[in-house]
Amino acid sequence: MKLEHPVATDWQLEFTVATEKEFEEILAMSTGIYGGLDYLPSRYHSWIHEPNRTVVLAKKSGAVIGLQSVYIIDAGHTALVEGLRVAPWERGKGVAGVLQRFCAEMVKEKYPDVKVSRLTRDDRLGPRDFKKYRVIAKQGILLVRFSAQELLSRLEATVQGLVERGFRPEASEVLSESEVPAVVLQESFRREVLPNQTIIQDWQPFRAMESNLGLLEKKALCWVVDKKERPTVATLSTPPFPIPLGQGWVYLNIDAFGRDPAHVKSQLLRHLRLQVAPLQGHVMCQLFLEPSLWLELATFCQEGLGLELAKGYTEQYLLESDI
């Protein structure tokens, strides 16, 4: 399916809706992206069939040279922009900007109720970015790696050793699917726990509202809170998925909301027990959390749990601009 091209350019680009047939070409274009943590190979097939999502390809002379996804969320009022990438041999030529402008025009025409676009980034922002976007929230990113079965074989003994040295695990509760709305939609939870009333789930920012919980429900997420009545800390993890880093490598994402390090540590342990048990290979685990907690949690993961720190401190920015 071809799309009309509303943006004038100095070169001929064709914009089409992505299909299954371009999958291998997109993977070839994306080789090495995100340091081997690319999520697109595991999501592409579901993305192109997802309601209210359009995956746009930029082609030049019939070859795919760019991609961006637009997902309509927040009861139809927000365009979530993700997956932007340009072929290495076309970078620096303005392709990304043309693709972004095309998608913005497409949203205006196809979804007139959309008022803003949102996206997440983990690169350093410059003056031009601050002119273009509003920063809605900022999270620290803690990236660790470990062998799944090696960690599981010693986890309980490791935690017991931490307890003997003064660590006190806090109580945590796993929410059932039916319990999530009552907890997450609490006014106190939205205002006091979530960053700017936003559920940031695996790089995707959703306003805490009922329609978005319906979208999240399809993802088989695991929610953990310190207590179901007026929680102060909450975490959610995404089922691990394969990444191109190497044979047997998977990615585990854990988003943490709240500022109490003791509860975040205890809930991290809960997610590791729940999500790592079925795994056999190696795990790259990203924990997104309040920036002020990063150093303490990094020390806990390295010195307490024996996990390897894969990268130093980086930040995730939730950005917003008007359509």
PDB file of C-alpha atoms in Angstrom:
ATOM      1  CA  MET A   1       0.000   0.000   0.000  1.00  0.00           C
ATOM      2  CA  LYS A   2       1.448   3.332  -1.069  1.00  0.00           C
ATOM      3  CA  LEU A   3       0.916   6.529   0.904  1.00  0.00           C
ATOM      4  CA  GLU A   4       0.535  10.001  -0.487  1.00  0.00           C
ATOM      5  CA  HIS A   5       3.694  12.089  -0.047  1.00  0.00           C
ATOM      6  CA  PRO A   6       2.761  15.515   1.421  1.00  0.00           C
ATOM      7  CA  VAL A   7       6.335  16.692   2.051  1.00  0.00           C
ATOM      8  CA  ALA A   8       8.469  18.287  -0.650  1.00  0.00           C
ATOM      9  CA  THR A   9      11.977  16.826  -0.878  1.00  0.00           C
ATOM     10  CA  ASP A  10      15.080  17.170  -3.000  1.00  0.00           C
ATOM     11  CA  TRP A  11      15.087  13.468  -3.811  1.00  0.00           C
ATOM     12  CA  GLN A  12      12.484  10.903  -4.705  1.00  0.00           C
ATOM     13  CA  LEU A  13      11.233   8.948  -1.680  1.00  0.00           C
ATOM     14  CA  GLU A  14       8.321   6.564  -1.693  1.00  0.00           C
ATOM     15  CA  PHE A  15       6.334   5.960   1.507  1.00  0.00           C
ATOM     16  CA  THR A  16       4.464   2.686   2.021  1.00  0.00           C
ATOM     17  CA  VAL A  17       2.785   0.782   4.836  1.00  0.00           C
ATOM     18  CA  ALA A  18       5.033  -2.049   6.036  1.00  0.00           C
ATOM     19  CA  THR A  19       4.088  -5.662   5.344  1.00  0.00           C
ATOM     20  CA  GLU A  20       5.529  -9.080   6.120  1.00  0.00           C
ATOM     21  CA  LYS A  21       7.532  -9.133   2.870  1.00  0.00           C
ATOM     22  CA  GLU A  22       9.888  -6.346   3.981  1.00  0.00           C
ATOM     23  CA  PHE A  23      10.931  -8.066   7.220  1.00  0.00           C
ATOM     24  CA  GLU A  24      14.304  -9.413   6.080  1.00  0.00           C
ATOM     25  CA  GLU A  25      15.169  -6.158   4.331  1.00  0.00           C
ATOM     26  CA  ILE A  26      14.403  -4.194   7.508  1.00  0.00           C
ATOM     27  CA  LEU A  27      16.566  -6.522   9.608  1.00  0.00           C
ATOM     28  CA  ALA A  28      19.448  -6.073   7.167  1.00  0.00           C
ATOM     29  CA  MET A  29      19.032  -2.280   7.332  1.00  0.00           C
ATOM     30  CA  SER A  30      18.993  -2.387  11.155  1.00  0.00           C
ATOM     31  CA  THR A  31      22.066  -4.583  11.741  1.00  0.00           C
ATOM     32  CA  GLY A  32      23.961  -3.507  14.862  1.00  0.00           C
ATOM     33  CA  ILE A  33      21.401  -0.978  16.036  1.00  0.00           C
ATOM     34  CA  TYR A  34      21.036  -0.377  19.801  1.00  0.00           C
ATOM     35  CA  GLY A  35      24.189  -2.372  20.524  1.00  0.00           C
ATOM     36  CA  GLY A  36      22.474  -5.711  19.899  1.00  0.00           C
ATOM     37  CA  LEU A  37      19.412  -4.865  22.020  1.00  0.00           C
ATOM     38  CA  ASP A  38      17.114  -4.216  19.061  1.00  0.00           C
ATOM     39  CA  TYR A  39      13.496  -5.005  19.912  1.00  0.00           C
ATOM     40  CA  LEU A  40      12.118  -4.753  16.371  1.00  0.00           C
ATOM     41  CA  PRO A  41      12.806  -8.364  15.255  1.00  0.00           C
ATOM     42  CA  SER A  42      10.558  -9.588  18.085  1.00  0.00           C
ATOM     43  CA  ARG A  43       7.841  -6.967  17.584  1.00  0.00           C
ATOM     44  CA  TYR A  44       7.665  -6.292  13.877  1.00  0.00           C
ATOM     45  CA  HIS A  45       5.173  -9.039  13.015  1.00  0.00           C
ATOM     46  CA  SER A  46       2.737  -7.962  15.732  1.00  0.00           C
ATOM     47  CA  TRP A  47       3.227  -4.259  14.981  1.00  0.00           C
ATOM     48  CA  ILE A  48       2.073  -4.504  11.376  1.00  0.00           C
ATOM     49  CA  HIS A  49      -1.180  -6.162  12.456  1.00  0.00           C
ATOM     50  CA  GLU A  50      -1.877  -4.006  15.518  1.00  0.00           C
ATOM     51  CA  PRO A  51      -5.029  -1.848  15.423  1.00  0.00           C
ATOM     52  CA  ASN A  52      -4.401   1.926  15.457  1.00  0.00           C
ATOM     53  CA  ARG A  53      -0.750   1.437  14.500  1.00  0.00           C
ATOM     54  CA  THR A  54       0.834   2.328  11.174  1.00  0.00           C
ATOM     55  CA  VAL A  55       4.392   1.264  10.367  1.00  0.00           C
ATOM     56  CA  VAL A  56       5.671   3.537   7.610  1.00  0.00           C
ATOM     57  CA  LEU A  57       8.580   2.633   5.341  1.00  0.00           C
ATOM     58  CA  ALA A  58      10.654   5.095   3.356  1.00  0.00           C
ATOM     59  CA  LYS A  59      11.941   3.591   0.114  1.00  0.00           C
ATOM     60  CA  LYS A  60      14.451   4.866  -2.407  1.00  0.00           C
ATOM     61  CA  SER A  61      14.724   3.159  -5.789  1.00  0.00           C
ATOM     62  CA  GLY A  62      12.546   0.386  -4.352  1.00  0.00           C
ATOM     63  CA  ALA A  63      14.841  -0.335  -1.390  1.00  0.00           C
ATOM     64  CA  VAL A  64      13.849   0.254   2.250  1.00  0.00           C
ATOM     65  CA  ILE A  65      15.995   3.020   3.738  1.00  0.00           C
ATOM     66  CA  GLY A  66      13.874   4.134   6.718  1.00  0.00           C
ATOM     67  CA  LEU A  67      11.136   3.093   9.134  1.00  0.00           C
ATOM     68  CA  GLN A  68       8.940   4.704  11.760  1.00  0.00           C
ATOM     69  CA  SER A  69       5.900   3.441  13.672  1.00  0.00           C
ATOM     70  CA  VAL A  70       2.975   5.595  14.793  1.00  0.00           C
ATOM     71  CA  TYR A  71       0.674   4.114  17.457  1.00  0.00           C
ATOM     72  CA  ILE A  72      -2.485   5.953  18.530  1.00  0.00           C
ATOM     73  CA  ILE A  73      -2.974   5.764  22.315  1.00  0.00           C
ATOM     74  CA  ASP A  74      -4.500   7.784  25.174  1.00  0.00           C
ATOM     75  CA  ALA A  75      -8.087   7.306  23.921  1.00  0.00           C
ATOM     76  CA  GLY A  76      -7.118   8.626  20.509  1.00  0.00           C
ATOM     77  CA  HIS A  77      -5.426  11.839  21.632  1.00  0.00           C
ATOM     78  CA  THR A  78      -1.732  10.893  21.437  1.00  0.00           C
ATOM     79  CA  ALA A  79       0.494   9.549  18.669  1.00  0.00           C
ATOM     80  CA  LEU A  80       3.254   7.371  20.117  1.00  0.00           C
ATOM     81  CA  VAL A  81       6.214   7.541  17.749  1.00  0.00           C
ATOM     82  CA  GLU A  82       8.684   4.638  17.938  1.00  0.00           C
ATOM     83  CA  GLY A  83      11.113   2.546  15.965  1.00  0.00           C
ATOM     84  CA  LEU A  84      12.686   5.376  13.963  1.00  0.00           C
ATOM     85  CA  ARG A  85      15.669   4.123  11.999  1.00  0.00           C
ATOM     86  CA  VAL A  86      17.505   5.011   8.804  1.00  0.00           C
ATOM     87  CA  ALA A  87      19.802   2.763   6.768  1.00  0.00           C
ATOM     88  CA  PRO A  88      23.479   3.417   7.642  1.00  0.00           C
ATOM     89  CA  TRP A  89      24.336   4.462   4.083  1.00  0.00           C
ATOM     90  CA  GLU A  90      21.580   7.112   4.122  1.00  0.00           C
ATOM     91  CA  ARG A  91      22.242   8.681   7.519  1.00  0.00           C
ATOM     92  CA  GLY A  92      23.110  12.345   7.677  1.00  0.00           C
ATOM     93  CA  LYS A  93      21.128  13.140   4.514  1.00  0.00           C
ATOM     94  CA  GLY A  94      17.921  14.321   6.164  1.00  0.00           C
ATOM     95  CA  VAL A  95      15.907  11.130   5.614  1.00  0.00           C
ATOM     96  CA  ALA A  96      14.850  10.925   9.270  1.00  0.00           C
ATOM     97  CA  GLY A  97      13.464  14.458   9.249  1.00  0.00           C
ATOM     98  CA  VAL A  98      11.482  13.879   6.061  1.00  0.00           C
ATOM     99  CA  LEU A  99      10.100  10.613   7.426  1.00  0.00           C
ATOM    100  CA  GLN A 100       9.086  12.277  10.693  1.00  0.00           C
ATOM    101  CA  ARG A 101       7.350  15.135   8.888  1.00  0.00           C
ATOM    102  CA  PHE A 102       5.539  12.705   6.631  1.00  0.00           C
ATOM    103  CA  CYS A 103       4.251  10.729   9.615  1.00  0.00           C
ATOM    104  CA  ALA A 104       3.132  13.915  11.383  1.00  0.00           C
ATOM    105  CA  GLU A 105       1.132  14.965   8.316  1.00  0.00           C
ATOM    106  CA  MET A 106      -0.346  11.482   8.031  1.00  0.00           C
ATOM    107  CA  VAL A 107      -1.499  11.617  11.673  1.00  0.00           C
ATOM    108  CA  LYS A 108      -3.156  15.021  11.168  1.00  0.00           C
ATOM    109  CA  GLU A 109      -5.092  13.702   8.206  1.00  0.00           C
ATOM    110  CA  LYS A 110      -5.966  10.240   9.511  1.00  0.00           C
ATOM    111  CA  TYR A 111      -6.452  10.977  13.228  1.00  0.00           C
ATOM    112  CA  PRO A 112      -7.774  14.551  13.627  1.00  0.00           C
ATOM    113  CA  ASP A 113      -8.397  14.065  17.379  1.00  0.00           C
ATOM    114  CA  VAL A 114      -4.692  13.546  18.092  1.00  0.00           C
ATOM    115  CA  LYS A 115      -3.291  16.597  19.873  1.00  0.00           C
ATOM    116  CA  VAL A 116       0.279  15.587  20.775  1.00  0.00           C
ATOM    117  CA  SER A 117       2.997  13.131  19.832  1.00  0.00           C
ATOM    118  CA  ARG A 118       5.137  11.362  22.423  1.00  0.00           C
ATOM    119  CA  LEU A 119       8.362   9.395  22.223  1.00  0.00           C
ATOM    120  CA  THR A 120      11.167   8.147  24.463  1.00  0.00           C
ATOM    121  CA  ARG A 121      14.881   8.644  23.861  1.00  0.00           C
ATOM    122  CA  ASP A 122      18.049   7.668  25.669  1.00  0.00           C
ATOM    123  CA  ASP A 123      20.536   9.885  23.872  1.00  0.00           C
ATOM    124  CA  ARG A 124      21.804  13.222  25.111  1.00  0.00           C
ATOM    125  CA  LEU A 125      19.416  16.060  24.285  1.00  0.00           C
ATOM    126  CA  GLY A 126      20.664  19.266  22.680  1.00  0.00           C
ATOM    127  CA  PRO A 127      19.277  22.821  22.441  1.00  0.00           C
ATOM    128  CA  ARG A 128      17.310  21.999  19.279  1.00  0.00           C
ATOM    129  CA  ASP A 129      15.576  19.123  21.070  1.00  0.00           C
ATOM    130  CA  PHE A 130      14.469  21.353  23.934  1.00  0.00           C
ATOM    131  CA  LYS A 131      12.972  23.779  21.412  1.00  0.00           C
ATOM    132  CA  LYS A 132      11.091  20.976  19.679  1.00  0.00           C
ATOM    133  CA  TYR A 133       9.991  18.872  22.664  1.00  0.00           C
ATOM    134  CA  ARG A 134       8.767  19.181  26.228  1.00  0.00           C
ATOM    135  CA  VAL A 135      10.422  16.840  28.737  1.00  0.00           C
ATOM    136  CA  ILE A 136       7.554  15.052  30.512  1.00  0.00           C
ATOM    137  CA  ALA A 137       9.614  12.647  32.622  1.00  0.00           C
ATOM    138  CA  LYS A 138      13.144  11.368  33.076  1.00  0.00           C
ATOM    139  CA  GLN A 139      14.249   7.942  34.325  1.00  0.00           C
ATOM    140  CA  GLY A 140      17.690   6.495  35.017  1.00  0.00           C
ATOM    141  CA  ILE A 141      18.610   3.355  33.049  1.00  0.00           C
ATOM    142  CA  LEU A 142      20.459   0.541  34.824  1.00  0.00           C
ATOM    143  CA  LEU A 143      21.667  -2.165  32.424  1.00  0.00           C
ATOM    144  CA  VAL A 144      23.006  -5.458  33.815  1.00  0.00           C
ATOM    145  CA  ARG A 145      23.688  -8.877  32.325  1.00  0.00           C
ATOM    146  CA  PHE A 146      23.835 -12.385  33.732  1.00  0.00           C
ATOM    147  CA  SER A 147      23.404 -16.065  33.001  1.00  0.00           C
ATOM    148  CA  ALA A 148      19.837 -17.081  33.848  1.00  0.00           C
ATOM    149  CA  GLN A 149      20.480 -20.503  35.336  1.00  0.00           C
ATOM    150  CA  GLU A 150      23.692 -19.468  37.091  1.00  0.00           C
ATOM    151  CA  LEU A 151      21.815 -16.665  38.855  1.00  0.00           C
ATOM    152  CA  LEU A 152      18.914 -18.919  39.782  1.00  0.00           C
ATOM    153  CA  SER A 153      21.236 -21.595  41.164  1.00  0.00           C
ATOM    154  CA  ARG A 154      22.572 -19.200  43.799  1.00  0.00           C
ATOM    155  CA  LEU A 155      19.880 -16.530  44.156  1.00  0.00           C
ATOM    156  CA  GLU A 156      18.308 -17.755  47.397  1.00  0.00           C
ATOM    157  CA  ALA A 157      21.695 -18.281  49.050  1.00  0.00           C
ATOM    158  CA  THR A 158      22.792 -14.847  47.832  1.00  0.00           C
ATOM    159  CA  VAL A 159      19.708 -13.171  49.288  1.00  0.00           C
ATOM    160  CA  GLN A 160      20.177 -15.059  52.558  1.00  0.00           C
ATOM    161  CA  GLY A 161      23.742 -13.764  52.713  1.00  0.00           C
ATOM    162  CA  LEU A 162      22.462 -10.221  52.168  1.00  0.00           C
ATOM    163  CA  VAL A 163      19.957 -10.684  54.984  1.00  0.00           C
ATOM    164  CA  GLU A 164      22.715 -11.816  57.321  1.00  0.00           C
ATOM    165  CA  ARG A 165      24.582  -8.620  56.475  1.00  0.00           C
ATOM    166  CA  GLY A 166      21.590  -6.412  57.248  1.00  0.00           C
ATOM    167  CA  PHE A 167      19.402  -6.431  54.113  1.00  0.00           C
ATOM    168  CA  ARG A 168      15.716  -6.527  54.980  1.00  0.00           C
ATOM    169  CA  PRO A 169      13.450  -7.571  52.087  1.00  0.00           C
ATOM    170  CA  GLU A 170      10.251  -5.527  51.992  1.00  0.00           C
ATOM    171  CA  ALA A 171       6.826  -7.010  51.432  1.00  0.00           C
ATOM    172  CA  SER A 172       5.619  -7.110  47.835  1.00  0.00           C
ATOM    173  CA  GLU A 173       2.425  -8.236  46.161  1.00  0.00           C
ATOM    174  CA  VAL A 174       1.830  -9.381  42.568  1.00  0.00           C
ATOM    175  CA  LEU A 175      -1.297  -7.899  41.048  1.00  0.00           C
ATOM    176  CA  SER A 176      -3.685 -10.148  39.201  1.00  0.00           C
ATOM    177  CA  GLU A 177      -4.933  -8.900  35.846  1.00  0.00           C
ATOM    178  CA  SER A 178      -8.280  -7.953  37.370  1.00  0.00           C
ATOM    179  CA  GLU A 179      -6.628  -5.978  40.194  1.00  0.00           C
ATOM    180  CA  VAL A 180      -4.512  -3.709  38.008  1.00  0.00           C
ATOM    181  CA  PRO A 181      -7.147  -1.055  37.136  1.00  0.00           C
ATOM    182  CA  ALA A 182      -8.240  -0.513  40.742  1.00  0.00           C
ATOM    183  CA  VAL A 183      -4.631   0.076  41.799  1.00  0.00           C
ATOM    184  CA  VAL A 184      -3.240   1.992  38.830  1.00  0.00           C
ATOM    185  CA  LEU A 185      -6.217   4.309  38.382  1.00  0.00           C
ATOM    186  CA  GLN A 186      -6.160   5.463  41.996  1.00  0.00           C
ATOM    187  CA  GLU A 187      -5.720   9.232  42.001  1.00  0.00           C
ATOM    188  CA  SER A 188      -2.995   9.009  44.652  1.00  0.00           C
ATOM    189  CA  PHE A 189      -1.097   6.395  42.636  1.00  0.00           C
ATOM    190  CA  ARG A 190      -1.230   8.403  39.435  1.00  0.00           C
ATOM    191  CA  ARG A 191      -0.114  11.635  41.083  1.00  0.00           C
ATOM    192  CA  GLU A 192       2.322  10.385  43.734  1.00  0.00           C
ATOM    193  CA  VAL A 193       3.914   7.270  42.223  1.00  0.00           C
ATOM    194  CA  LEU A 194       3.871   7.475  38.430  1.00  0.00           C
ATOM    195  CA  PRO A 195       6.194   9.969  36.687  1.00  0.00           C
ATOM    196  CA  ASN A 196       3.881  12.724  35.447  1.00  0.00           C
ATOM    197  CA  GLN A 197       0.891  10.328  35.644  1.00  0.00           C
ATOM    198  CA  THR A 198       2.467   8.167  32.944  1.00  0.00           C
ATOM    199  CA  ILE A 199       3.010   4.412  32.809  1.00  0.00           C
ATOM    200  CA  ILE A 200       6.300   4.057  30.955  1.00  0.00           C
ATOM    201  CA  GLN A 201       6.289   0.422  29.888  1.00  0.00           C
ATOM    202  CA  ASP A 202       9.288  -0.862  27.930  1.00  0.00           C
ATOM    203  CA  TRP A 203       9.937   2.564  26.334  1.00  0.00           C
ATOM    204  CA  GLN A 204       6.230   3.167  25.667  1.00  0.00           C
ATOM    205  CA  PRO A 205       4.581   6.044  27.594  1.00  0.00           C
ATOM    206  CA  PHE A 206       0.889   5.540  28.353  1.00  0.00           C
ATOM    207  CA  ARG A 207      -1.203   7.975  30.343  1.00  0.00           C
ATOM    208  CA  ALA A 208      -2.727   6.219  33.347  1.00  0.00           C
ATOM    209  CA  MET A 209      -6.236   5.811  31.953  1.00  0.00           C
ATOM    210  CA  GLU A 210      -8.629   2.934  31.453  1.00  0.00           C
ATOM    211  CA  SER A 211      -8.335   2.671  27.662  1.00  0.00           C
ATOM    212  CA  ASN A 212      -4.558   2.308  27.888  1.00  0.00           C
ATOM    213  CA  LEU A 213      -4.841  -0.414  30.527  1.00  0.00           C
ATOM    214  CA  GLY A 214      -6.828  -2.353  27.941  1.00  0.00           C
ATOM    215  CA  LEU A 215      -3.864  -2.078  25.563  1.00  0.00           C
ATOM    216  CA  LEU A 216      -1.378  -3.080  28.252  1.00  0.00           C
ATOM    217  CA  GLU A 217      -3.517  -6.037  29.290  1.00  0.00           C
ATOM    218  CA  LYS A 218      -2.657  -7.740  25.987  1.00  0.00           C
ATOM    219  CA  LYS A 219       1.051  -7.757  26.835  1.00  0.00           C
ATOM    220  CA  ALA A 220       1.035 -10.279  29.717  1.00  0.00           C
ATOM    221  CA  LEU A 221       2.845  -7.847  32.019  1.00  0.00           C
ATOM    222  CA  CYS A 222       3.749  -8.598  35.617  1.00  0.00           C
ATOM    223  CA  TRP A 223       2.808  -5.831  38.083  1.00  0.00           C
ATOM    224  CA  VAL A 224       4.299  -5.824  41.591  1.00  0.00           C
ATOM    225  CA  VAL A 225       3.483  -3.288  44.332  1.00  0.00           C
ATOM    226  CA  ASP A 226       4.510  -2.800  47.935  1.00  0.00           C
ATOM    227  CA  LYS A 227       0.850  -2.969  48.972  1.00  0.00           C
ATOM    228  CA  LYS A 228      -2.411  -3.019  47.088  1.00  0.00           C
ATOM    229  CA  GLU A 229      -4.000  -0.339  49.254  1.00  0.00           C
ATOM    230  CA  ARG A 230      -2.396   2.998  48.341  1.00  0.00           C
ATOM    231  CA  PRO A 231       0.949   1.650  47.039  1.00  0.00           C
ATOM    232  CA  THR A 232       4.043   3.850  47.161  1.00  0.00           C
ATOM    233  CA  VAL A 233       6.270   1.781  44.839  1.00  0.00           C
ATOM    234  CA  ALA A 234       5.278  -0.248  41.797  1.00  0.00           C
ATOM    235  CA  THR A 235       7.219  -2.173  39.184  1.00  0.00           C
ATOM    236  CA  LEU A 236       6.218  -3.974  36.029  1.00  0.00           C
ATOM    237  CA  SER A 237       8.159  -6.353  33.846  1.00  0.00           C
ATOM    238  CA  THR A 238       7.776  -7.396  30.246  1.00  0.00           C
ATOM    239  CA  PRO A 239       8.021 -11.084  29.296  1.00  0.00           C
ATOM    240  CA  PRO A 240      11.625 -11.646  28.108  1.00  0.00           C
ATOM    241  CA  PHE A 241      12.125 -11.693  24.343  1.00  0.00           C
ATOM    242  CA  PRO A 242      15.052 -12.645  22.063  1.00  0.00           C
ATOM    243  CA  ILE A 243      17.521  -9.984  20.945  1.00  0.00           C
ATOM    244  CA  PRO A 244      20.180 -10.053  18.190  1.00  0.00           C
ATOM    245  CA  LEU A 245      23.076  -9.805  20.671  1.00  0.00           C
ATOM    246  CA  GLY A 246      23.868 -13.498  20.243  1.00  0.00           C
ATOM    247  CA  GLN A 247      22.509 -17.016  20.413  1.00  0.00           C
ATOM    248  CA  GLY A 248      20.361 -17.527  23.518  1.00  0.00           C
ATOM    249  CA  TRP A 249      20.319 -13.865  24.593  1.00  0.00           C
ATOM    250  CA  VAL A 250      17.065 -12.331  25.800  1.00  0.00           C
ATOM    251  CA  TYR A 251      16.036  -8.901  26.993  1.00  0.00           C
ATOM    252  CA  LEU A 252      14.187  -8.374  30.276  1.00  0.00           C
ATOM    253  CA  ASN A 253      12.688  -4.945  30.915  1.00  0.00           C
ATOM    254  CA  ILE A 254      11.640  -3.772  34.377  1.00  0.00           C
ATOM    255  CA  ASP A 255      10.076  -0.338  34.907  1.00  0.00           C
ATOM    256  CA  ALA A 256      10.095   0.975  38.478  1.00  0.00           C
ATOM    257  CA  PHE A 257       7.959   3.810  39.842  1.00  0.00           C
ATOM    258  CA  GLY A 258       8.516   5.309  43.284  1.00  0.00           C
ATOM    259  CA  ARG A 259      11.455   6.568  45.317  1.00  0.00           C
ATOM    260  CA  ASP A 260      11.987   3.984  48.078  1.00  0.00           C
ATOM    261  CA  PRO A 261      15.176   2.005  47.264  1.00  0.00           C
ATOM    262  CA  ALA A 262      14.387  -0.818  49.709  1.00  0.00           C
ATOM    263  CA  HIS A 263      11.084  -1.540  47.977  1.00  0.00           C
ATOM    264  CA  VAL A 264      12.631  -1.283  44.507  1.00  0.00           C
ATOM    265  CA  LYS A 265      15.323  -3.808  45.512  1.00  0.00           C
ATOM    266  CA  SER A 266      12.746  -6.234  46.921  1.00  0.00           C
ATOM    267  CA  GLN A 267      10.518  -5.923  43.873  1.00  0.00           C
ATOM    268  CA  LEU A 268      13.485  -6.421  41.556  1.00  0.00           C
ATOM    269  CA  LEU A 269      14.128  -9.738  43.303  1.00  0.00           C
ATOM    270  CA  ARG A 270      10.471 -10.671  42.857  1.00  0.00           C
ATOM    271  CA  HIS A 271      10.646 -10.028  39.105  1.00  0.00           C
ATOM    272  CA  LEU A 272      13.887 -11.957  38.735  1.00  0.00           C
ATOM    273  CA  ARG A 273      12.351 -14.981  40.453  1.00  0.00           C
ATOM    274  CA  LEU A 274       9.226 -14.801  38.287  1.00  0.00           C
ATOM    275  CA  GLN A 275      10.704 -13.976  34.893  1.00  0.00           C
ATOM    276  CA  VAL A 276      14.098 -15.703  34.875  1.00  0.00           C
ATOM    277  CA  ALA A 277      12.973 -19.154  36.055  1.00  0.00           C
ATOM    278  CA  PRO A 278      11.966 -20.470  32.587  1.00  0.00           C
ATOM    279  CA  LEU A 279      15.068 -19.091  30.831  1.00  0.00           C
ATOM    280  CA  GLN A 280      18.175 -21.049  29.840  1.00  0.00           C
ATOM    281  CA  GLY A 281      20.524 -18.553  28.210  1.00  0.00           C
ATOM    282  CA  HIS A 282      21.880 -15.100  28.952  1.00  0.00           C
ATOM    283  CA  VAL A 283      19.882 -12.063  30.007  1.00  0.00           C
ATOM    284  CA  MET A 284      20.275  -8.362  29.375  1.00  0.00           C
ATOM    285  CA  CYS A 285      18.134  -6.680  32.002  1.00  0.00           C
ATOM    286  CA  GLN A 286      17.262  -2.991  31.910  1.00  0.00           C
ATOM    287  CA  LEU A 287      15.824  -1.411  35.039  1.00  0.00           C
ATOM    288  CA  PHE A 288      14.293   2.034  34.579  1.00  0.00           C
ATOM    289  CA  LEU A 289      13.999   3.973  37.815  1.00  0.00           C
ATOM    290  CA  GLU A 290      14.082   7.319  39.575  1.00  0.00           C
ATOM    291  CA  PRO A 291      17.520   8.787  38.690  1.00  0.00           C
ATOM    292  CA  SER A 292      18.441   9.384  42.345  1.00  0.00           C
ATOM    293  CA  LEU A 293      18.166   5.612  42.996  1.00  0.00           C
ATOM    294  CA  TRP A 294      20.533   4.531  40.221  1.00  0.00           C
ATOM    295  CA  LEU A 295      23.788   4.370  42.165  1.00  0.00           C
ATOM    296  CA  GLU A 296      22.322   2.453  45.122  1.00  0.00           C
ATOM    297  CA  LEU A 297      20.591  -0.054  42.840  1.00  0.00           C
ATOM    298  CA  ALA A 298      23.698  -0.443  40.684  1.00  0.00           C
ATOM    299  CA  THR A 299      25.720  -1.256  43.820  1.00  0.00           C
ATOM    300  CA  PHE A 300      23.024  -3.700  44.964  1.00  0.00           C
ATOM    301  CA  CYS A 301      23.036  -5.491  41.592  1.00  0.00           C
ATOM    302  CA  GLN A 302      26.833  -5.674  41.342  1.00  0.00           C
ATOM    303  CA  GLU A 303      28.033  -6.217  44.891  1.00  0.00           C
ATOM    304  CA  GLY A 304      24.887  -7.738  46.357  1.00  0.00           C
ATOM    305  CA  LEU A 305      23.579  -9.970  43.559  1.00  0.00           C
ATOM    306  CA  GLY A 306      26.784 -10.501  41.581  1.00  0.00           C
ATOM    307  CA  LEU A 307      25.369  -9.181  38.309  1.00  0.00           C
ATOM    308  CA  GLU A 308      27.601  -7.557  35.721  1.00  0.00           C
ATOM    309  CA  LEU A 309      27.061  -3.880  34.986  1.00  0.00           C
ATOM    310  CA  ALA A 310      26.831  -3.636  31.195  1.00  0.00           C
ATOM    311  CA  LYS A 311      26.827   0.158  30.929  1.00  0.00           C
ATOM    312  CA  GLY A 312      27.253   3.205  33.105  1.00  0.00           C
ATOM    313  CA  TYR A 313      24.525   5.665  34.003  1.00  0.00           C
ATOM    314  CA  THR A 314      22.254   6.716  31.136  1.00  0.00           C
ATOM    315  CA  GLU A 315      18.863   8.381  31.072  1.00  0.00           C
ATOM    316  CA  GLN A 316      15.531   7.798  29.398  1.00  0.00           C
ATOM    317  CA  TYR A 317      13.599  10.915  28.418  1.00  0.00           C
ATOM    318  CA  LEU A 318       9.862  11.001  27.803  1.00  0.00           C
ATOM    319  CA  LEU A 319       9.294  13.783  25.267  1.00  0.00           C
ATOM    320  CA  GLU A 320       6.139  15.445  23.966  1.00  0.00           C
ATOM    321  CA  SER A 321       5.342  17.907  21.187  1.00  0.00           C
ATOM    322  CA  ASP A 322       2.142  19.353  19.764  1.00  0.00           C
ATOM    323  CA  ILE A 323       0.754  17.928  16.536  1.00  0.00           C
TER     324      ILE A 323
END
